[in-house]
PDB file of C-alpha atoms in Angstrom:
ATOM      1  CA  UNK A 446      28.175  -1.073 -14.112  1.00 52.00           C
ATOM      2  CA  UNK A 447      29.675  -3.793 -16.410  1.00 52.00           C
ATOM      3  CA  UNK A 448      31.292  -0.911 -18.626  1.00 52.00           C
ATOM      4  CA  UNK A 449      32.753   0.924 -15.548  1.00 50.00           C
ATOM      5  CA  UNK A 450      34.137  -2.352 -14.343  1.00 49.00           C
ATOM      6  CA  UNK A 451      35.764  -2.243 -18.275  1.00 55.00           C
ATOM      7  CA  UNK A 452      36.841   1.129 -18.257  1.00 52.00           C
ATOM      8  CA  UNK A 453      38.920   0.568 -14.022  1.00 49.00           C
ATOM      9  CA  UNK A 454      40.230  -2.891 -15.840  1.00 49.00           C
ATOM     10  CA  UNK A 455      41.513  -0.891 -19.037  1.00 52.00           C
ATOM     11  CA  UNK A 456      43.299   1.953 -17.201  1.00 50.00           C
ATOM     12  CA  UNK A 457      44.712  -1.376 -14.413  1.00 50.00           C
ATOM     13  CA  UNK A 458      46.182  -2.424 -16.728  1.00 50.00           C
ATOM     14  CA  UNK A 459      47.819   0.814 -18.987  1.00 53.00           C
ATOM     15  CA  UNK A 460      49.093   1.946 -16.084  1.00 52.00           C
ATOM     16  CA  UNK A 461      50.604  -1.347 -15.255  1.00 47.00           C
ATOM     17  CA  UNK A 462      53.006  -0.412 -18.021  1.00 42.00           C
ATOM     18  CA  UNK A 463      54.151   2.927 -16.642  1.00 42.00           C
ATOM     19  CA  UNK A 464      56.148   1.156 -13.741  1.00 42.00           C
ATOM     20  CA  UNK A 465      58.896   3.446 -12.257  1.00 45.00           C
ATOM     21  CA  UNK A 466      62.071   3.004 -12.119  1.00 47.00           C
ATOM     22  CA  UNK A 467      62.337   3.067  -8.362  1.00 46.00           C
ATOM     23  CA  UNK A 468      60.138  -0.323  -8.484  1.00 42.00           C
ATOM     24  CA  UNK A 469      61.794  -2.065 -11.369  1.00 48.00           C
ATOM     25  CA  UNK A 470      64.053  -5.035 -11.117  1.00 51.00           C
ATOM     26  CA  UNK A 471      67.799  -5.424 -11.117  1.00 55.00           C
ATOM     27  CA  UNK A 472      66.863  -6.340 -15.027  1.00 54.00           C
ATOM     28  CA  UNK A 473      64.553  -4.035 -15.644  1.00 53.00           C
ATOM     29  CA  UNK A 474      67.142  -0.894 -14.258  1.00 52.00           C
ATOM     30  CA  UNK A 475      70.058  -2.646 -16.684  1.00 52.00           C
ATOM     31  CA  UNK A 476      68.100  -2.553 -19.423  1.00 54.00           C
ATOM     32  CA  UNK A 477      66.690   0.961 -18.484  1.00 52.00           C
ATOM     33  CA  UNK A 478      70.193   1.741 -18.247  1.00 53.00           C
ATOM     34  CA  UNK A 479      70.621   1.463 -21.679  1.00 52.00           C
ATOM     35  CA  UNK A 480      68.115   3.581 -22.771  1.00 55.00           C
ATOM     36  CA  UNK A 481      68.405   7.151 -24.574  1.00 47.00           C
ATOM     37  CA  UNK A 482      67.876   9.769 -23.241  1.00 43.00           C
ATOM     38  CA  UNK A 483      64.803  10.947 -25.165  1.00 51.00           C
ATOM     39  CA  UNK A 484      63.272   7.474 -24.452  1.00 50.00           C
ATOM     40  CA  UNK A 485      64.249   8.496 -20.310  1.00 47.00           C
ATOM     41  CA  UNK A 486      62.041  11.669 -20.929  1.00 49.00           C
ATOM     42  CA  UNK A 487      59.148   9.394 -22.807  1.00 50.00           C
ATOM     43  CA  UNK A 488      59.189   7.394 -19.833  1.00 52.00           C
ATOM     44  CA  UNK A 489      58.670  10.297 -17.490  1.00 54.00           C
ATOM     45  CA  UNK A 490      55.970  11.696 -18.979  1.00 55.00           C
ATOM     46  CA  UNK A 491      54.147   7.973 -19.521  1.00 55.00           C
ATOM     47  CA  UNK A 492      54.460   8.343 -15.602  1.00 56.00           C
ATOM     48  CA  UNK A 493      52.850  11.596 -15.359  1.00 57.00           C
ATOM     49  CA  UNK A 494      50.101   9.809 -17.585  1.00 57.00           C
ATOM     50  CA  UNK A 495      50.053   6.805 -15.008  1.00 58.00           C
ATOM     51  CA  UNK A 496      49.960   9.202 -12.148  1.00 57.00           C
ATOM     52  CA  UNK A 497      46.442  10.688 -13.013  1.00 56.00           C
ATOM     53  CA  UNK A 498      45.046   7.675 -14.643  1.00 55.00           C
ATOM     54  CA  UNK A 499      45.541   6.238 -10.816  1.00 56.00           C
ATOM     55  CA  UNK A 500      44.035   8.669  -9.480  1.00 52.00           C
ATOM     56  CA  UNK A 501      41.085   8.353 -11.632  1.00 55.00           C
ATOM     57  CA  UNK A 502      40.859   4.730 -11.313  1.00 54.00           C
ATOM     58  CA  UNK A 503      41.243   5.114  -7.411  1.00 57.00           C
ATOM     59  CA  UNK A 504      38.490   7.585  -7.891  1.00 51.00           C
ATOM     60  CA  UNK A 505      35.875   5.271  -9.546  1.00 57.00           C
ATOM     61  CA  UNK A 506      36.562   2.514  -7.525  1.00 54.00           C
ATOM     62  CA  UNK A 507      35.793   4.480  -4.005  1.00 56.00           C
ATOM     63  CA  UNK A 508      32.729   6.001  -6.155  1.00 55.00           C
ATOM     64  CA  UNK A 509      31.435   2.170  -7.413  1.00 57.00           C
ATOM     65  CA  UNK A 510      31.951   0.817  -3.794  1.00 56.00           C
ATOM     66  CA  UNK A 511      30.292   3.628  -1.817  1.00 52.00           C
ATOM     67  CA  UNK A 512      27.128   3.457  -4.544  1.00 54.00           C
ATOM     68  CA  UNK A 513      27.027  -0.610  -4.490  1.00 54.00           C
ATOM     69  CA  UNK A 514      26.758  -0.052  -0.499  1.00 49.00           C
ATOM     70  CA  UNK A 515      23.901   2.305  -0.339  1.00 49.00           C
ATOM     71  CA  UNK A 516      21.761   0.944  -2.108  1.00 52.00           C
ATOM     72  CA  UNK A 517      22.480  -2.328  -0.496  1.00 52.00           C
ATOM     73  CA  UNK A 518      21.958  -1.269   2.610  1.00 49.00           C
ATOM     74  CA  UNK A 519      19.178   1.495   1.858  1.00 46.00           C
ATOM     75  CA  UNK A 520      15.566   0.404   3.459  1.00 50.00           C
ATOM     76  CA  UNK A 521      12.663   0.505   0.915  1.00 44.00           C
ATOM     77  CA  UNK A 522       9.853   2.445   2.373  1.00 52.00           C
ATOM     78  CA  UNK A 523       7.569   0.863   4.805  1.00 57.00           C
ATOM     79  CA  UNK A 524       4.493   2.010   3.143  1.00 68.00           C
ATOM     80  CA  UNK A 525       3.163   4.084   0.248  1.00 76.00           C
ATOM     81  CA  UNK A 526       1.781   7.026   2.281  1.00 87.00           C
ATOM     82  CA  UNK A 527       1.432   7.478   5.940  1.00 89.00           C
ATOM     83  CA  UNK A 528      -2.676   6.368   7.015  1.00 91.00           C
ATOM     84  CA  UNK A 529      -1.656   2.683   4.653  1.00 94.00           C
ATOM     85  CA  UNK A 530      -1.468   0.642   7.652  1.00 94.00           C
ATOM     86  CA  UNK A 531      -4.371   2.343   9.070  1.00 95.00           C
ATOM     87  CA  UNK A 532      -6.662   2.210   5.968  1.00 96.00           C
ATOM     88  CA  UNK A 533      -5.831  -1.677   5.444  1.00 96.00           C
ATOM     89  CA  UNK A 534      -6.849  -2.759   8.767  1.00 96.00           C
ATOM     90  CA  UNK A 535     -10.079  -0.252   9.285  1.00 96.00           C
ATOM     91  CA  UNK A 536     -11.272  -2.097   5.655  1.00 96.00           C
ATOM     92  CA  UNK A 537     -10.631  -5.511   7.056  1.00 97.00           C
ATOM     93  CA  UNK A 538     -12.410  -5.199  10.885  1.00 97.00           C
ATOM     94  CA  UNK A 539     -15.184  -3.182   8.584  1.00 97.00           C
ATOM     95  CA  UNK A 540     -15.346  -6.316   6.306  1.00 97.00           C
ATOM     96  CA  UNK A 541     -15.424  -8.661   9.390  1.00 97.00           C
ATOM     97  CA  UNK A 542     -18.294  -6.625  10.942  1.00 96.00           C
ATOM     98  CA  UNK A 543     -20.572  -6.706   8.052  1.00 96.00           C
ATOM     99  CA  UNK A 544     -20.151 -10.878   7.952  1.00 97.00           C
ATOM    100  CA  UNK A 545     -20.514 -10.778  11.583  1.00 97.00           C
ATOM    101  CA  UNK A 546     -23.763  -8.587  11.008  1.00 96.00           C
ATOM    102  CA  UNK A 547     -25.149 -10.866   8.364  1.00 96.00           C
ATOM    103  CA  UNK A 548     -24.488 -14.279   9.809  1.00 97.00           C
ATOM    104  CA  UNK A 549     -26.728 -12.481  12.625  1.00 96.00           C
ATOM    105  CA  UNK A 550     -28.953 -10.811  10.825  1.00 94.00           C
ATOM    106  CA  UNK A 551     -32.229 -11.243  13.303  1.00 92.00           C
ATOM    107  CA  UNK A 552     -30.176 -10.979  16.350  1.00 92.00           C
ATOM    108  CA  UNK A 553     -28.820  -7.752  15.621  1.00 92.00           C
ATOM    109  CA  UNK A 554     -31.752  -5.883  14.332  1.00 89.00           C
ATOM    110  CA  UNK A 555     -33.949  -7.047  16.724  1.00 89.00           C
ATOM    111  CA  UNK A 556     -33.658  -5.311  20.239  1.00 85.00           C
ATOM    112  CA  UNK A 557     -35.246  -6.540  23.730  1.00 85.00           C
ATOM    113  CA  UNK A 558     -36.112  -5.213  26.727  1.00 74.00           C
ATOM    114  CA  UNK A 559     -38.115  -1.991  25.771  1.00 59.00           C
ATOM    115  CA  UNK A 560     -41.540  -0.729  27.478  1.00 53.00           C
ATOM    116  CA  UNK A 561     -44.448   0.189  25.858  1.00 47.00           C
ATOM    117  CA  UNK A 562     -43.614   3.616  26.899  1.00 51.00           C
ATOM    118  CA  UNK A 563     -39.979   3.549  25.367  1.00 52.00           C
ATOM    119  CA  UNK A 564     -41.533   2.574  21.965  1.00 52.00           C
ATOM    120  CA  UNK A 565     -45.569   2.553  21.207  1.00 49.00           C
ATOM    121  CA  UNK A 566     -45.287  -0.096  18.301  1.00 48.00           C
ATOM    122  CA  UNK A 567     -43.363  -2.567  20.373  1.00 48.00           C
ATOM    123  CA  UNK A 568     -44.487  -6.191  20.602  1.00 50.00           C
ATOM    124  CA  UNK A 569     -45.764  -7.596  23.688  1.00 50.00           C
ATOM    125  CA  UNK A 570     -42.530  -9.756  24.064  1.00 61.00           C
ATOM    126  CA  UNK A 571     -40.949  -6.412  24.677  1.00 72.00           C
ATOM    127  CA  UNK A 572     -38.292  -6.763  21.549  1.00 83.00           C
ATOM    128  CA  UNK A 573     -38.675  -5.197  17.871  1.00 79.00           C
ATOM    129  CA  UNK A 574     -36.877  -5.117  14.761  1.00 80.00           C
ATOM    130  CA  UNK A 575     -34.541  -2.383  15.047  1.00 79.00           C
ATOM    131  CA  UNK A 576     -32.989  -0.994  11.510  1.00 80.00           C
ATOM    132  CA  UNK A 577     -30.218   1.190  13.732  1.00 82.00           C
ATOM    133  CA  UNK A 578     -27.738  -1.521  14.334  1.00 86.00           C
ATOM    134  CA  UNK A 579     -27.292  -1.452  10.313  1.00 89.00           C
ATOM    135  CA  UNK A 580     -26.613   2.184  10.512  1.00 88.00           C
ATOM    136  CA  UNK A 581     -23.805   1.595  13.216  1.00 90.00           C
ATOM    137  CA  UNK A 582     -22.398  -1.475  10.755  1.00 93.00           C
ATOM    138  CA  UNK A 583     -21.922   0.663   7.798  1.00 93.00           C
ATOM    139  CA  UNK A 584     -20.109   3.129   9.525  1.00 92.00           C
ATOM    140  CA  UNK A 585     -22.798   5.569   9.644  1.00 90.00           C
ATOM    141  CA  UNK A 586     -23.285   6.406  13.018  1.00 88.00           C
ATOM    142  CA  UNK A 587     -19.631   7.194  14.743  1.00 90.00           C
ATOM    143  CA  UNK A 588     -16.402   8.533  13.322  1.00 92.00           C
ATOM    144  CA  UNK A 589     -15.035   5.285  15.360  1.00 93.00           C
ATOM    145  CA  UNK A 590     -16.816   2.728  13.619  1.00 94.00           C
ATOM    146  CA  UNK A 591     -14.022   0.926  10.961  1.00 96.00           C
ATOM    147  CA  UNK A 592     -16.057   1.873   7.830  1.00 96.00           C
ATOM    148  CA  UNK A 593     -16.468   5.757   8.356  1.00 95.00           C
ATOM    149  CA  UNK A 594     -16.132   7.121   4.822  1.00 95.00           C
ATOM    150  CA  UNK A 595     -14.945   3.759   3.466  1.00 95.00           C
ATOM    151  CA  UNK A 596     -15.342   4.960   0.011  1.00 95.00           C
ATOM    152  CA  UNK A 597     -12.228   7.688   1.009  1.00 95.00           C
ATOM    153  CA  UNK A 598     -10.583   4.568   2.315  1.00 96.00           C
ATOM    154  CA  UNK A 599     -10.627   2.834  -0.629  1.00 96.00           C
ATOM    155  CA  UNK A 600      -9.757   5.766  -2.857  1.00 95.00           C
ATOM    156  CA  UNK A 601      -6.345   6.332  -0.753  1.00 95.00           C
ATOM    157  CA  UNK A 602      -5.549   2.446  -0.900  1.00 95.00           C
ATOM    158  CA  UNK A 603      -6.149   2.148  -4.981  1.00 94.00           C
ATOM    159  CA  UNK A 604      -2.765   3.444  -5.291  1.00 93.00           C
ATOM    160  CA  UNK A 605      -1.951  -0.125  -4.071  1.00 94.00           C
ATOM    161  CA  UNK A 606      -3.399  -1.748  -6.754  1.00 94.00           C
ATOM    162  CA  UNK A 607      -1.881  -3.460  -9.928  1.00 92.00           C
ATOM    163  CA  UNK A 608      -2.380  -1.827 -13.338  1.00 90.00           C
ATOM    164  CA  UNK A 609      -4.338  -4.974 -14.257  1.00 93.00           C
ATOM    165  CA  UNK A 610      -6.609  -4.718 -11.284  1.00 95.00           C
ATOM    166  CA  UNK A 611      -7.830  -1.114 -11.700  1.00 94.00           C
ATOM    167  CA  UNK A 612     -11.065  -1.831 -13.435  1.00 95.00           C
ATOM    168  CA  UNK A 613     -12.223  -4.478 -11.105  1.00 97.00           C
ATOM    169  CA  UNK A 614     -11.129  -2.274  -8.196  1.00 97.00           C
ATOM    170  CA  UNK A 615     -12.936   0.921  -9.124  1.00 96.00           C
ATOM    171  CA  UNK A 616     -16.067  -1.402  -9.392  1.00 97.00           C
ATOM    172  CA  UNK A 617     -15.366  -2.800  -6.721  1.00 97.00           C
ATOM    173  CA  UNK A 618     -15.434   0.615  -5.162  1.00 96.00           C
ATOM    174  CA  UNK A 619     -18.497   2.238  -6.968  1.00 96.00           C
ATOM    175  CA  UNK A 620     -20.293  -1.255  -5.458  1.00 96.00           C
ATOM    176  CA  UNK A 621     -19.777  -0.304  -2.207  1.00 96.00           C
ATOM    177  CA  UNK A 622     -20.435   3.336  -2.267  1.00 95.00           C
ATOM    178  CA  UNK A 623     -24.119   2.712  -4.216  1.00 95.00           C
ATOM    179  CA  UNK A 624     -24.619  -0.173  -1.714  1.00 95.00           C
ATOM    180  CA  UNK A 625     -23.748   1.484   1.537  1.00 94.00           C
ATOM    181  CA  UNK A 626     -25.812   4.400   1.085  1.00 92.00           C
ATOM    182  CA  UNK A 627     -28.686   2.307  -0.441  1.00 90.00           C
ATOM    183  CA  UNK A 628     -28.332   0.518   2.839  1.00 90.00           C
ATOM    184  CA  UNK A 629     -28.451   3.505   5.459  1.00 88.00           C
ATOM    185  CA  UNK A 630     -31.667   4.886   3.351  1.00 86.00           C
ATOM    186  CA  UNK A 631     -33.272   1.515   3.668  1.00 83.00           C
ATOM    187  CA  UNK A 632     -32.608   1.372   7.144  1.00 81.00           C
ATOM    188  CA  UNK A 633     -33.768   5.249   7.996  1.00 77.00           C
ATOM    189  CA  UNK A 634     -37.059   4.313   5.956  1.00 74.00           C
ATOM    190  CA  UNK A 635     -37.444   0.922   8.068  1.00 70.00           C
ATOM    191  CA  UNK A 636     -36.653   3.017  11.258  1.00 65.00           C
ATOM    192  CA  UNK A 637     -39.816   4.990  10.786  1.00 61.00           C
ATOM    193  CA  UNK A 638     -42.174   2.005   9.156  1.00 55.00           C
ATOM    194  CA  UNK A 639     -44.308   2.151  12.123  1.00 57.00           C
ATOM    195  CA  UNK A 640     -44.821   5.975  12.555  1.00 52.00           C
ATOM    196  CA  UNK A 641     -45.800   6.700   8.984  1.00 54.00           C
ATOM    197  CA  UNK A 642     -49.499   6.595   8.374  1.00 54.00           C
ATOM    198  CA  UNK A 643     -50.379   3.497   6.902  1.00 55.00           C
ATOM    199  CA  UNK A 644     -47.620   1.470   8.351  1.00 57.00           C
ATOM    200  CA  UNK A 645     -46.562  -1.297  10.473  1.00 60.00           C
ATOM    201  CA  UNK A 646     -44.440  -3.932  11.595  1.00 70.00           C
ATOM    202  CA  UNK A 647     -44.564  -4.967   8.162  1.00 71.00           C
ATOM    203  CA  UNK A 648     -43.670  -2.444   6.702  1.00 73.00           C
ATOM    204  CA  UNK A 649     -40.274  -2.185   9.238  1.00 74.00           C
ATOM    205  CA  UNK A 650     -39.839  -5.461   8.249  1.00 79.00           C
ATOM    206  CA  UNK A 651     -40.179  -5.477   5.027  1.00 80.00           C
ATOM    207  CA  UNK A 652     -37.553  -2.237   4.823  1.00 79.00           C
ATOM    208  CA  UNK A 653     -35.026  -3.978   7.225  1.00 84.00           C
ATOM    209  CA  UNK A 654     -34.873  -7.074   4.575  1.00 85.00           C
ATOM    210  CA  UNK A 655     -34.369  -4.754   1.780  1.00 85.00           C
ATOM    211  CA  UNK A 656     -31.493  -2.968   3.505  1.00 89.00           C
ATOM    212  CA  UNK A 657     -30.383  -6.886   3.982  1.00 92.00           C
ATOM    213  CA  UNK A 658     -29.516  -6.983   0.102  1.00 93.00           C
ATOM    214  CA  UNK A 659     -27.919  -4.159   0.091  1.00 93.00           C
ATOM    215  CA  UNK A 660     -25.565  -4.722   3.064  1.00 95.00           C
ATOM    216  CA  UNK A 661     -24.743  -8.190   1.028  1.00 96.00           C
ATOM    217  CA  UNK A 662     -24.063  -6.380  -2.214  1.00 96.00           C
ATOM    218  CA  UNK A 663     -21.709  -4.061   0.316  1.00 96.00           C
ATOM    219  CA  UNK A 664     -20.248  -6.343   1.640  1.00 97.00           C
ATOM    220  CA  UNK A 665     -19.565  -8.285  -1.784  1.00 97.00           C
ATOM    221  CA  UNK A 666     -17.691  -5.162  -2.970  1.00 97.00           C
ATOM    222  CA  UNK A 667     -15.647  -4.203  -0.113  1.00 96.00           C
ATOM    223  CA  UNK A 668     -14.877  -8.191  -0.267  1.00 97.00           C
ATOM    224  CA  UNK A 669     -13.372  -7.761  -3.869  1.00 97.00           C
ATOM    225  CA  UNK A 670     -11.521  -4.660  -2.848  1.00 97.00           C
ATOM    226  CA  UNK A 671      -9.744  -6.491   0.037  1.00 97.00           C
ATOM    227  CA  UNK A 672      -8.463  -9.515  -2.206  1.00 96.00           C
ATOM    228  CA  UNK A 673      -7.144  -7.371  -4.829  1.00 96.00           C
ATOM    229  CA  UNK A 674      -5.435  -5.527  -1.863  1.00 95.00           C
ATOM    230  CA  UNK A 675      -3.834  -8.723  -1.202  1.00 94.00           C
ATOM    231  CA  UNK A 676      -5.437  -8.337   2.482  1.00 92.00           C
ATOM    232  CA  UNK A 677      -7.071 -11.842   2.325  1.00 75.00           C
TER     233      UNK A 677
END
């Protein structure tokens, strides 16, 4: 821009020179006056010169302005592709679930209120340890659930990410995908601890703490994704 700005003050100021008669002074039309006539005809044709030079100059001055205002006034785009806004806040609810789920880790795998005849291997207190509610967590269970296919989630949102931060992101991402599922298979195992020959409520329990470490080592992950996301 700085040598266009050059160029509109070099031709200002040519054309500057080329001022017609019609516009000169008293002095400048008695010395004019005095002129020959081939230095008249010089003059005319300095004028002609002038004449498209302006026009140029007028030219590049309307093209500058209208360019300097547009992108001015031109909106950067809201987001890098359409699901962004969606992706960013399923990824932090699904994050907020998961330390909801832990910091209640009992409560929410245990489940009340069942007969005898709902459930053959429940305790006489009427509540067992329930593996399910991880399932539901993870975003196994529903299409709804925050965290359904998180590991597409986080593939769409790594175009977000810094240069610098792609190698801890795509750990960050193979963490949670080798988690999750290590997770869900705990918890299917732990969901039929009881039924298998040879097992118990130690064995669901034993399962359901397993799937525990792996929800925490999800959870890690998808907690490294979100900072280098800039969403915490």
């Amino acid at each position: 821009r700085s040598t266009q700005l050059s160029a509109i003050f070099y031709l200002a100021v040519t054309c500057r020179a080329f001022i017609p008669s019609k516009f000169q002074t008293s002095g400048q039309r008695t010395a004019t006056s005095k002129r020959n006539l081939q230095k008249a005809h010089a003059s005319n044709d300095n004028q002609q010169e002038c004449d498209r030079r302006s026009f140029g100059l007028t030219l590049m001055v309307q093209i500058i302005a209208t360019t300097s205002l547009a992108s001015s006034i031109a909106p950067l785009p809201a987001y890098a592709y359409p699901q962004e806004k969606e992706d960013k806040e399923k990824l932090v609810k699904g994050y907020q679930r998961l330390t909801y789920l832990l910091d209640n880790w009992v409560t929410e795998t245990t489940v009340c209120g069942k007969s005898s005849d709902d459930n053959p291997y429940t305790s006489n207190n009427g509540c067992v340890r329930s593996p399910l509610k991880v399932m539901d967590y993870m975003g196994y269970r529903s299409i709804n659930d925050p965290l359904f296919k998180a590991d597409k989630t986080l593939k769409r949102l790594s175009v977000l990410v810094s240069d610098g931060d792609g190698s801890e992101y795509l750990d960050a991402m193979e963490k949670w995908a080798e988690s999750a599922e290590e997770a869900n298979g705990m918890a299917f195992v732990s969901s039929w601890g009881e039924a298998n020959p040879g097992g118990g409520k130690d064995r669901v329990e034993l399962f359901i703490e397993r799937a525990k470490k792996n929800v925490v080592d999800a959870r890690d992950g998808l907690e490294t994704a979100i900072i280098l996301l800039g969403l915490q």
